[in-house]
Amino acid sequence: MGRPVIGVLNTHSDLATCHQHLKQRAEDVKRGVMLAGGFPVELPTFSLGEVMVKPTTMLYRNFLAMEVEELLRAHPIDAAVLMGGCDKTTPGLIMGAISAGIPSIFVPAGPMVGGSFRGRKVGAGTHTREYWDERKAGNLSDQDWLDLEPAMTRSAGTCQTMGTASTMTSLVEAMGLTLPGASSIPAVHADHPRMAADAGALAVQLADNGISIGELLTRTHFENACVALMALGGSTNAAVHLIAMARRAGVDFTLADMARAGQGVPVLADIFPSGEYFMGDFHDAGGLRGLMSRLSDWLKLDARTVAGSTLGDVIEGAMVWNDTIIRPLDRPVTDRPAFSVLTGNLAPEGAVMKPSSASPELMVHEGRAVVFDSARDMNERLNDPALKIGKDDILVLRGGGPVGAPGMPEWGNLAIPDALLKEGVRDMVRISDARMSGTHYGTCILHVSPESAVCGPLALVRTGDRIALDANAGTLELKVDAQELSRRQADWRPPASPARGWAKLYVEHVGQAHEGCDFDFLAPDETTTPDPEIY
Ligand code: FES
């Protein structure tokens, strides 16, 4: 064609509610491509909207990553624009583009506008859980619930809280894979199509002289992402996605690396669920550039971006316009960190939690375990009076990991028993090998690794055992002696595996949470070079 061919990879579908505007936005990208002298081609991908995909979008993150890699490899594409935002779409697109080795830029879908319910700010996800608890406690009628839903989700765009979507789009911006300031532009804001067109124009430049994001990304980029994660009060889900993206780029990045990189970084962004505002407010207050301008003690400012500039160049001149929403260093949102890693005999390879949205009085806690073998078991027995669950007990859910569920769903914010809700209890220590939505809150210990389905220690816990959590010290201990655990291990039998299809492939190849849940056969392989005649 005599022009660079730009692939516009679009995660729009009629069932991806957060991405409903991406159909139009792809036209904006294409306009930018054409004005810059390129030839745009739009390629639809798996849309992975959180709201409509069963049993969990996480089961399909690697599916999207494989699809993106093969789409970019199989077609005559010189550079790509990656359009996504709802939780798994961001890491899926980036992982695939890293492996494809083609210059790419990410266009975040942007957050939806803020919600309001009877005079109170309400955010998607965060207040769904809070009001659901009130409904179960008998404080919210059917009509109240029907009124609440549209009050929380009012426009196209991703959840306007600091859930996984906003976390991942922000981290990808911090890694230099978007245009500066892109991640917080609300989906329906007039700046959003302008940003999309500019990204299309940049992709044309990248086709001529850019490097692939796999070549761009270094350990430094992932460390910078961890700094942003902490300051944003971001989602614990970032742990699996950052590690997976890093491994695709050939960077051996671990939970311990994440904890080290983010050590001491205070939560400065006052956004739900750690704070009180929305992504749109954050955008108006200066967005990620403003936030990062306050983090120069931790960030490595020489990290390169897709545009060829450095992170230092990107935040040069950035301003914060509202110190209530983007706090100064001496006035953080909370004195607890946004993310921490726990280890101990219950989680030898690690577990994660979000102290900034946990209850301070539960950070150090010992209690009786009440164990559920699966989500179904929990749903059936949680309110069984025979269990005599008290507020100081520790709820344990297993069978929620990458192999066990399969797909590691967001079950980790285990429901509080109805009887305790009626007594006014709103938080308990909860432990699982599942994940938790970034929009949720509570003293939830997540991603326990190895998971129960591969006979991690979580498989051996019994109701009545004592568990000790010290979130300040980063420890999680099952108070059962080693001999007894060995006896239980000898009796353990693995759960049945899926017999066919994607789920079978998934459980046979997925890695554990601390490894990022990627497939073993998708790790970068330096020993074989694909034949360019074929690939
Ligand atoms: Fe799509 Fe929250 S459901 S971003």
Coordinates of C-alpha atoms and ligand atoms in Angstrom, one line a residue:
M1 CA 0.0 0.0 0.0
G2 CA 3.0 2.3 0.4
R3 CA 1.7 3.3 3.8
P4 CA 2.1 1.9 7.2
V5 CA -0.8 -0.5 8.0
I6 CA -2.0 0.1 11.5
G7 CA -4.0 -2.6 13.3
V8 CA -6.8 -1.1 15.5
L9 CA -7.5 -3.9 17.9
N10 CA -10.9 -3.3 19.4
T11 CA -12.4 -5.0 22.4
H12 CA -15.9 -3.6 21.7
S13 CA -18.9 -5.8 21.7
D14 CA -22.6 -5.3 22.3
L15 CA -22.2 -7.2 25.6
A16 CA -19.1 -5.3 26.8
T17 CA -21.0 -2.6 28.6
C18 CA -17.9 -0.7 29.7
H19 CA -16.7 -0.6 26.0
Q20 CA -19.9 0.4 24.3
H21 CA -18.3 3.6 23.1
L22 CA -15.3 1.9 21.5
K23 CA -17.1 1.3 18.3
Q24 CA -17.2 5.0 17.7
R25 CA -13.8 5.5 19.3
A26 CA -12.2 3.2 16.8
E27 CA -13.3 5.6 14.1
D28 CA -11.5 8.4 15.9
V29 CA -8.3 6.3 16.0
K30 CA -8.7 5.5 12.3
R31 CA -9.1 9.3 11.5
G32 CA -5.8 10.0 13.4
V33 CA -4.1 7.2 11.5
M34 CA -5.2 8.4 8.1
L35 CA -4.4 12.1 8.8
A36 CA -0.9 10.9 9.7
G37 CA -0.5 9.0 6.5
G38 CA -1.2 5.5 7.6
F39 CA -3.8 2.9 6.6
P40 CA -6.0 1.7 9.5
V41 CA -7.5 -1.8 9.7
E42 CA -9.9 -2.6 12.6
L43 CA -9.6 -6.1 14.1
P44 CA -12.2 -7.2 16.6
T45 CA -11.0 -9.2 19.6
F46 CA -12.6 -11.0 22.5
S47 CA -14.4 -8.2 24.4
L48 CA -14.1 -9.6 28.0
G49 CA -16.6 -7.3 29.7
E50 CA -16.7 -8.1 33.4
V51 CA -20.5 -7.7 33.7
M52 CA -21.5 -10.3 31.1
V53 CA -18.8 -13.0 30.9
K54 CA -19.2 -16.2 32.9
P55 CA -17.7 -17.7 35.0
T56 CA -15.0 -15.1 35.2
T57 CA -13.1 -13.0 32.6
M58 CA -9.9 -14.1 34.2
L59 CA -10.4 -17.5 32.6
Y60 CA -10.1 -15.8 29.3
R61 CA -7.3 -13.2 29.8
N62 CA -4.8 -15.6 28.3
F63 CA -7.3 -16.4 25.5
L64 CA -7.3 -12.7 24.6
A65 CA -3.5 -12.5 24.9
M66 CA -3.1 -15.4 22.5
E67 CA -5.7 -14.0 20.2
V68 CA -3.9 -10.6 20.1
E69 CA -0.5 -12.2 19.5
E70 CA -1.8 -14.3 16.6
L71 CA -3.9 -11.5 15.1
L72 CA -0.8 -9.3 15.0
R73 CA 1.4 -12.1 13.7
A74 CA -1.0 -13.5 11.1
H75 CA -1.9 -10.2 9.5
P76 CA 0.2 -7.7 7.6
I77 CA 0.4 -5.1 10.4
D78 CA 3.2 -2.6 11.0
A79 CA 2.0 -1.1 14.3
A80 CA -1.0 -1.5 16.5
V81 CA -3.4 0.5 18.6
L82 CA -4.8 -1.5 21.5
M83 CA -8.3 -0.4 22.7
G84 CA -9.5 -1.7 26.0
G85 CA -10.0 -1.0 29.7
C86 CA -12.4 -3.3 31.4
D87 CA -10.3 -5.3 33.8
K88 CA -8.6 -8.2 31.9
T89 CA -8.6 -6.5 28.5
T90 CA -5.7 -4.2 29.4
P91 CA -3.3 -7.0 30.5
G92 CA -4.6 -9.3 27.8
L93 CA -3.9 -6.8 25.1
I94 CA -0.5 -5.8 26.4
M95 CA 0.6 -9.4 27.0
G96 CA -0.3 -10.3 23.4
A97 CA 1.4 -7.3 21.9
I98 CA 4.6 -7.9 23.9
S99 CA 4.7 -11.5 22.5
A100 CA 3.8 -10.4 19.0
G101 CA 6.8 -8.0 18.9
I102 CA 5.0 -5.2 17.0
P103 CA 5.2 -1.5 18.0
S104 CA 1.9 -0.7 19.8
I105 CA 0.2 2.0 21.8
F106 CA -2.7 1.5 24.3
V107 CA -5.9 3.5 24.2
P108 CA -7.7 3.3 27.5
A109 CA -11.5 3.1 27.4
G110 CA -11.7 5.8 30.1
P111 CA -13.8 5.8 33.2
M112 CA -17.6 6.3 33.3
V113 CA -19.0 9.4 34.9
G114 CA -19.5 9.5 38.7
G115 CA -22.7 8.1 40.3
S116 CA -25.0 9.6 42.9
F117 CA -27.8 7.9 44.9
R118 CA -30.1 10.0 47.0
G119 CA -27.5 12.6 47.6
R120 CA -24.6 10.3 48.2
K121 CA -21.7 9.6 45.8
V122 CA -21.8 6.0 44.7
G123 CA -19.3 4.1 42.6
A124 CA -19.6 1.0 40.5
G125 CA -18.6 -2.1 42.4
T126 CA -17.7 -0.4 45.6
H127 CA -21.2 0.5 46.6
T128 CA -22.8 -2.5 44.9
R129 CA -21.2 -4.6 47.7
E130 CA -21.9 -2.1 50.4
Y131 CA -25.6 -1.7 49.5
W132 CA -25.9 -5.5 48.9
D133 CA -24.9 -6.0 52.6
E134 CA -27.5 -3.4 53.6
R135 CA -30.1 -5.2 51.5
K136 CA -29.3 -8.5 53.2
A137 CA -29.5 -6.8 56.5
G138 CA -33.0 -5.8 55.6
N139 CA -32.3 -2.0 55.2
L140 CA -32.9 -1.7 51.4
S141 CA -36.1 -2.6 49.5
D142 CA -36.4 -4.1 46.0
Q143 CA -37.3 -0.6 44.7
D144 CA -34.3 0.9 46.4
W145 CA -32.1 -1.6 44.7
L146 CA -33.6 -0.9 41.3
D147 CA -33.0 2.8 41.9
L148 CA -29.5 2.2 42.9
E149 CA -28.3 0.3 39.9
P150 CA -28.6 3.1 37.3
A151 CA -27.4 5.6 39.8
M152 CA -24.1 3.8 40.1
T153 CA -23.5 3.2 36.4
R154 CA -24.5 6.2 34.3
S155 CA -22.5 6.2 31.1
A156 CA -20.2 4.3 28.9
G157 CA -16.8 3.7 30.3
T158 CA -15.0 1.5 32.9
C159 CA -15.8 1.6 36.6
Q160 CA -15.2 5.1 37.9
T161 CA -13.7 3.8 41.1
M162 CA -10.1 2.6 41.6
G163 CA -11.0 -0.9 40.6
T164 CA -9.0 -3.2 38.5
A165 CA -9.9 -1.3 35.3
S166 CA -8.6 2.1 36.4
T167 CA -5.7 0.5 38.2
M168 CA -4.5 -1.3 35.1
T169 CA -5.0 1.5 32.7
S170 CA -3.2 3.8 35.1
L171 CA -0.3 1.4 35.5
V172 CA 0.0 1.0 31.8
E173 CA 0.2 4.8 31.5
A174 CA 2.9 4.9 34.3
M175 CA 4.8 2.3 32.2
G176 CA 4.7 4.7 29.2
L177 CA 2.4 2.7 27.0
T178 CA -0.3 5.4 26.5
L179 CA -0.3 9.0 25.6
P180 CA 0.4 11.1 28.7
G181 CA -2.7 11.7 30.9
A182 CA -4.8 9.2 28.8
S183 CA -5.9 6.8 31.5
S184 CA -8.1 9.2 33.5
I185 CA -9.9 10.9 30.7
P186 CA -13.6 10.0 31.2
A187 CA -15.0 7.9 28.4
V188 CA -17.6 10.5 27.4
H189 CA -15.3 13.5 27.8
A190 CA -14.6 15.5 24.5
D191 CA -10.8 14.9 25.2
H192 CA -11.3 11.2 24.8
P193 CA -11.8 11.1 21.0
R194 CA -9.0 13.6 20.6
M195 CA -6.7 11.3 22.6
A196 CA -7.8 8.4 20.5
A197 CA -7.0 10.2 17.2
D198 CA -3.6 11.3 18.6
A199 CA -2.8 7.7 19.5
G200 CA -3.6 6.7 16.0
A201 CA -1.3 9.3 14.6
L202 CA 1.5 8.2 16.9
A203 CA 1.0 4.6 15.8
V204 CA 1.9 5.7 12.3
Q205 CA 5.2 7.1 13.6
L206 CA 5.8 4.0 15.6
A207 CA 5.4 1.9 12.4
D208 CA 8.3 3.8 10.9
N209 CA 10.7 4.2 13.8
G210 CA 9.2 2.6 17.0
I211 CA 10.3 -0.4 18.9
S212 CA 7.9 -3.0 20.2
I213 CA 6.7 -2.7 23.7
G214 CA 8.4 -6.0 24.5
E215 CA 11.7 -4.4 23.6
L216 CA 10.7 -1.2 25.5
L217 CA 9.7 -2.7 28.8
T218 CA 12.4 -3.3 31.5
R219 CA 12.3 -4.0 35.2
T220 CA 12.3 -0.3 35.8
H221 CA 8.9 0.1 34.0
F222 CA 7.4 -2.5 36.3
E223 CA 8.9 -0.9 39.4
N224 CA 7.4 2.4 38.4
A225 CA 4.0 0.7 37.9
C226 CA 4.3 -0.6 41.5
V227 CA 5.0 2.9 42.8
A228 CA 1.9 4.2 41.0
L229 CA -0.2 1.2 42.3
M230 CA 0.6 2.1 45.9
A231 CA -0.1 5.9 45.4
L232 CA -3.3 5.2 43.6
G233 CA -4.6 2.7 46.2
G234 CA -4.9 0.3 43.3
S235 CA -6.4 -3.2 43.0
T236 CA -4.7 -6.3 44.3
N237 CA -5.4 -7.8 40.9
A238 CA -2.5 -5.8 39.6
A239 CA -0.2 -8.4 41.2
V240 CA -1.2 -11.2 38.8
H241 CA -1.3 -8.9 35.8
L242 CA 2.0 -7.1 36.4
I243 CA 3.9 -10.3 37.0
A244 CA 2.3 -11.9 33.8
M245 CA 3.2 -8.9 31.7
A246 CA 6.7 -8.7 33.1
R247 CA 7.4 -12.4 32.4
R248 CA 6.1 -11.9 28.8
A249 CA 8.7 -9.2 28.5
G250 CA 11.4 -11.5 29.9
V251 CA 11.6 -9.7 33.2
D252 CA 11.6 -12.1 36.2
F253 CA 9.3 -10.0 38.5
T254 CA 8.0 -11.4 41.8
L255 CA 5.6 -10.5 44.6
A256 CA 8.7 -9.7 46.7
D257 CA 9.8 -7.3 43.9
M258 CA 6.4 -5.6 43.9
A259 CA 6.5 -5.1 47.7
R260 CA 10.1 -3.8 47.5
A261 CA 9.4 -1.3 44.7
G262 CA 6.3 0.1 46.4
Q263 CA 7.7 0.2 49.9
G264 CA 6.9 3.4 51.8
V265 CA 4.8 4.9 49.0
P266 CA 1.7 6.5 50.6
V267 CA -1.8 6.4 49.2
L268 CA -2.2 9.9 47.7
A269 CA -5.2 9.4 45.4
D270 CA -8.4 9.9 47.3
I271 CA -10.5 7.6 45.1
F272 CA -13.0 4.8 46.1
P273 CA -12.6 2.3 47.6
S274 CA -9.7 3.6 49.6
G275 CA -10.9 7.2 49.4
E276 CA -14.0 9.2 48.6
Y277 CA -13.8 10.5 45.0
F278 CA -14.1 9.2 41.4
M279 CA -11.7 8.9 38.5
G280 CA -13.3 11.9 36.8
D281 CA -12.5 14.0 39.9
F282 CA -8.9 12.6 39.8
H283 CA -8.6 13.7 36.2
D284 CA -9.7 17.2 37.0
A285 CA -7.3 17.3 39.9
G286 CA -4.3 16.6 37.6
G287 CA -4.6 12.9 36.9
L288 CA -1.7 10.5 36.9
R289 CA 0.8 13.1 35.7
G290 CA -0.1 15.2 38.7
L291 CA 0.1 12.3 41.0
M292 CA 3.4 11.1 39.6
S293 CA 4.9 14.6 40.0
R294 CA 4.7 13.9 43.7
L295 CA 6.4 10.6 43.5
S296 CA 9.8 11.5 42.1
D297 CA 11.5 10.1 45.2
W298 CA 10.4 6.6 44.1
L299 CA 10.0 6.7 40.3
K300 CA 12.8 6.0 37.9
L301 CA 12.4 9.0 35.7
D302 CA 14.7 7.8 32.9
A303 CA 12.2 5.0 31.9
R304 CA 11.4 5.4 28.2
T305 CA 7.8 5.7 26.8
V306 CA 6.4 4.4 23.5
A307 CA 6.7 7.9 22.2
G308 CA 10.4 7.9 22.8
S309 CA 10.4 10.4 25.6
T310 CA 11.2 9.6 29.3
L311 CA 8.9 9.5 32.2
G312 CA 10.7 12.6 33.5
D313 CA 9.7 14.4 30.3
V314 CA 6.1 13.2 30.7
I315 CA 5.6 14.7 34.2
E316 CA 7.6 17.8 33.6
G317 CA 5.4 20.8 34.4
A318 CA 2.5 18.5 35.7
M319 CA 0.4 20.2 38.3
V320 CA -2.0 19.2 41.0
W321 CA -5.1 21.3 41.1
N322 CA -6.8 19.9 44.1
D323 CA -4.9 18.7 47.2
T324 CA -8.0 17.0 48.6
I325 CA -8.1 14.5 45.7
I326 CA -4.4 14.2 45.1
R327 CA -2.9 14.5 48.5
P328 CA 0.5 16.0 49.4
L329 CA 3.0 13.5 50.7
D330 CA 2.6 14.7 54.3
R331 CA -1.2 14.2 54.2
P332 CA -1.9 10.7 52.7
V333 CA -5.4 9.2 52.5
T334 CA -4.5 6.5 55.0
D335 CA -1.5 5.5 57.0
R336 CA -1.8 2.0 55.7
P337 CA -0.4 0.8 52.4
A338 CA -2.5 0.0 49.3
F339 CA -0.9 -3.4 48.8
S340 CA 1.1 -5.9 50.8
V341 CA 2.4 -9.4 50.5
L342 CA 1.9 -12.0 53.2
T343 CA 3.8 -15.2 53.6
G344 CA 3.8 -18.1 56.1
N345 CA 3.0 -21.7 56.4
L346 CA -0.5 -21.1 55.0
A347 CA 0.9 -19.3 51.9
P348 CA 4.4 -20.4 51.2
E349 CA 4.6 -18.7 47.9
G350 CA 2.7 -15.6 49.1
A351 CA -0.7 -14.1 49.4
V352 CA -1.8 -10.4 48.9
M353 CA -4.1 -8.0 50.6
K354 CA -5.1 -4.3 50.5
P355 CA -4.5 -2.8 53.9
S356 CA -5.8 0.6 52.8
S357 CA -9.3 -0.8 52.5
A358 CA -9.2 -3.3 55.4
S359 CA -10.4 -2.7 59.0
P360 CA -7.5 -1.3 61.1
E361 CA -8.6 -3.5 64.1
L362 CA -8.4 -6.7 62.0
M363 CA -4.8 -6.1 60.7
V364 CA -3.5 -8.3 63.6
H365 CA -6.0 -11.0 64.3
E366 CA -6.2 -14.6 65.4
G367 CA -9.4 -16.7 65.0
R368 CA -11.1 -20.0 64.4
A369 CA -11.2 -21.1 60.8
V370 CA -14.6 -21.8 59.2
V371 CA -13.8 -23.6 56.0
F372 CA -15.8 -23.8 52.7
D373 CA -14.6 -26.2 50.0
S374 CA -16.0 -24.2 47.1
A375 CA -18.2 -21.1 46.3
R376 CA -21.2 -23.4 46.0
D377 CA -20.4 -24.9 49.4
M378 CA -20.1 -21.4 50.9
N379 CA -23.4 -20.2 49.3
E380 CA -25.2 -23.3 50.7
R381 CA -23.8 -23.3 54.2
L382 CA -22.7 -19.7 55.1
N383 CA -25.9 -19.0 56.9
D384 CA -26.2 -22.4 58.5
P385 CA -26.8 -21.7 62.3
A386 CA -25.0 -25.0 63.1
L387 CA -21.7 -23.4 62.1
K388 CA -22.2 -20.8 64.8
I389 CA -20.0 -18.3 63.0
G390 CA -18.9 -15.4 65.2
K391 CA -17.5 -12.1 64.2
D392 CA -14.0 -13.1 65.3
D393 CA -13.9 -16.3 63.2
I394 CA -12.0 -16.4 60.0
L395 CA -13.9 -17.4 56.8
V396 CA -11.8 -19.6 54.6
L397 CA -12.7 -20.4 51.0
R398 CA -10.8 -22.8 48.8
G399 CA -11.3 -24.0 45.3
G400 CA -11.1 -20.4 44.0
G401 CA -7.6 -20.5 42.4
P402 CA -6.5 -20.6 38.8
V403 CA -6.8 -24.4 38.6
G404 CA -9.5 -25.0 41.2
A405 CA -12.3 -22.7 40.0
P406 CA -10.9 -22.7 37.2
G407 CA -9.9 -19.1 36.3
M408 CA -9.4 -17.6 39.8
P409 CA -12.7 -15.7 40.0
E410 CA -13.3 -12.6 42.2
W411 CA -14.8 -14.6 45.1
G412 CA -12.3 -13.4 47.7
N413 CA -14.7 -10.8 49.2
L414 CA -16.6 -13.6 50.9
A415 CA -20.1 -12.5 52.1
I416 CA -20.6 -11.9 55.8
P417 CA -23.2 -14.2 57.3
D418 CA -26.7 -12.6 57.4
A419 CA -27.0 -13.0 61.1
L420 CA -23.8 -11.0 61.7
L421 CA -24.9 -8.4 59.2
K422 CA -28.0 -7.9 61.2
E423 CA -25.9 -7.4 64.3
G424 CA -24.0 -4.6 62.5
V425 CA -20.8 -6.6 61.6
R426 CA -19.5 -5.3 58.2
D427 CA -16.0 -6.9 58.1
M428 CA -14.3 -10.1 59.0
V429 CA -10.9 -11.7 58.1
R430 CA -11.5 -13.7 55.0
I431 CA -8.9 -15.9 53.3
S432 CA -9.0 -17.5 49.9
D433 CA -7.0 -18.6 46.8
A434 CA -9.4 -16.5 44.7
R435 CA -9.1 -12.8 43.7
M436 CA -11.2 -9.8 44.8
S437 CA -12.7 -7.1 42.6
G438 CA -10.5 -3.9 42.9
T439 CA -13.7 -2.0 43.6
H440 CA -14.3 -4.0 46.8
Y441 CA -13.0 -3.6 50.3
G442 CA -12.6 -5.5 53.6
T443 CA -9.9 -7.5 55.4
C444 CA -9.6 -10.1 52.6
I445 CA -6.4 -12.2 52.2
L446 CA -6.3 -13.2 48.5
H447 CA -4.3 -15.2 45.9
V448 CA -3.1 -17.7 48.5
S449 CA -0.4 -19.6 46.7
P450 CA 0.0 -22.5 46.0
E451 CA -3.8 -22.8 45.7
S452 CA -5.8 -25.6 47.3
A453 CA -6.5 -27.5 44.0
V454 CA -2.8 -28.3 43.7
C455 CA -2.6 -29.2 47.4
G456 CA -1.3 -25.9 48.7
P457 CA -1.7 -25.7 52.5
L458 CA -5.1 -24.0 52.1
A459 CA -6.3 -27.5 51.1
L460 CA -5.4 -28.8 54.6
V461 CA -7.2 -26.3 56.8
R462 CA -10.2 -27.6 58.8
T463 CA -13.0 -25.8 60.5
G464 CA -11.9 -25.2 64.1
D465 CA -8.2 -24.7 63.3
R466 CA -6.6 -21.5 64.5
I467 CA -5.2 -19.0 62.0
A468 CA -3.0 -16.0 62.9
L469 CA -2.8 -13.0 60.6
D470 CA -0.3 -10.2 61.2
A471 CA -0.7 -7.9 58.2
N472 CA 1.7 -5.4 59.7
A473 CA 4.5 -8.0 59.8
G474 CA 3.3 -9.7 56.6
T475 CA 2.6 -13.1 58.1
L476 CA -0.2 -15.7 57.7
E477 CA 0.1 -18.8 59.9
L478 CA -2.0 -21.9 60.3
K479 CA -1.5 -23.0 63.8
V480 CA -1.5 -26.7 63.2
D481 CA 1.7 -28.7 63.7
A482 CA 3.6 -30.1 60.7
Q483 CA 3.0 -33.8 61.6
E484 CA -0.8 -33.3 61.5
L485 CA -0.5 -31.4 58.2
S486 CA 1.4 -34.3 56.7
R487 CA -1.3 -36.7 57.8
R488 CA -4.0 -34.5 56.2
Q489 CA -1.8 -34.2 53.0
A490 CA -1.7 -38.0 52.7
D491 CA -5.5 -38.1 52.7
W492 CA -5.9 -35.3 50.1
R493 CA -7.3 -36.1 46.7
P494 CA -7.2 -33.7 43.7
P495 CA -10.5 -32.2 42.5
A496 CA -11.9 -33.4 39.1
S497 CA -10.6 -31.6 36.1
P498 CA -12.5 -30.3 33.1
A499 CA -12.7 -32.9 30.4
R500 CA -12.6 -30.8 27.2
G501 CA -12.2 -27.5 25.6
W502 CA -10.7 -24.3 26.8
A503 CA -11.1 -25.1 30.5
K504 CA -9.1 -28.3 30.0
L505 CA -6.3 -26.5 28.2
Y506 CA -6.4 -23.8 30.9
V507 CA -6.0 -26.0 33.9
E508 CA -3.3 -28.1 32.3
H509 CA -1.1 -25.1 31.6
V510 CA -2.0 -22.2 33.9
G511 CA 0.6 -21.0 36.4
Q512 CA -0.1 -20.1 40.0
A513 CA -1.1 -16.7 41.2
H514 CA 2.4 -15.7 42.3
E515 CA 3.6 -16.6 38.8
G516 CA 1.0 -14.3 37.1
C517 CA -1.4 -17.1 36.0
D518 CA 0.0 -17.1 32.5
F519 CA 0.3 -20.4 30.4
D520 CA 3.6 -22.2 30.6
F521 CA 3.8 -22.5 26.8
L522 CA 3.5 -18.7 26.4
A523 CA 6.7 -17.8 28.2
P524 CA 9.2 -16.0 26.0
D525 CA 11.5 -18.5 24.3
E526 CA 15.0 -17.2 23.3
T527 CA 16.1 -20.6 22.0
T528 CA 13.9 -20.7 18.9
T529 CA 13.5 -18.0 16.3
P530 CA 10.2 -18.2 14.4
D531 CA 10.8 -18.7 10.6
P532 CA 10.0 -15.2 9.1
E533 CA 8.8 -16.9 6.0
I534 CA 6.0 -18.5 8.0
Y535 CA 5.5 -16.3 11.0
Ligands
FES1 FE1 -15.9 -3.1 33.3 FE2 -15.8 -2.5 36.0 S1 -17.2 -3.8 35.0 S2 -14.6 -1.9 34.3

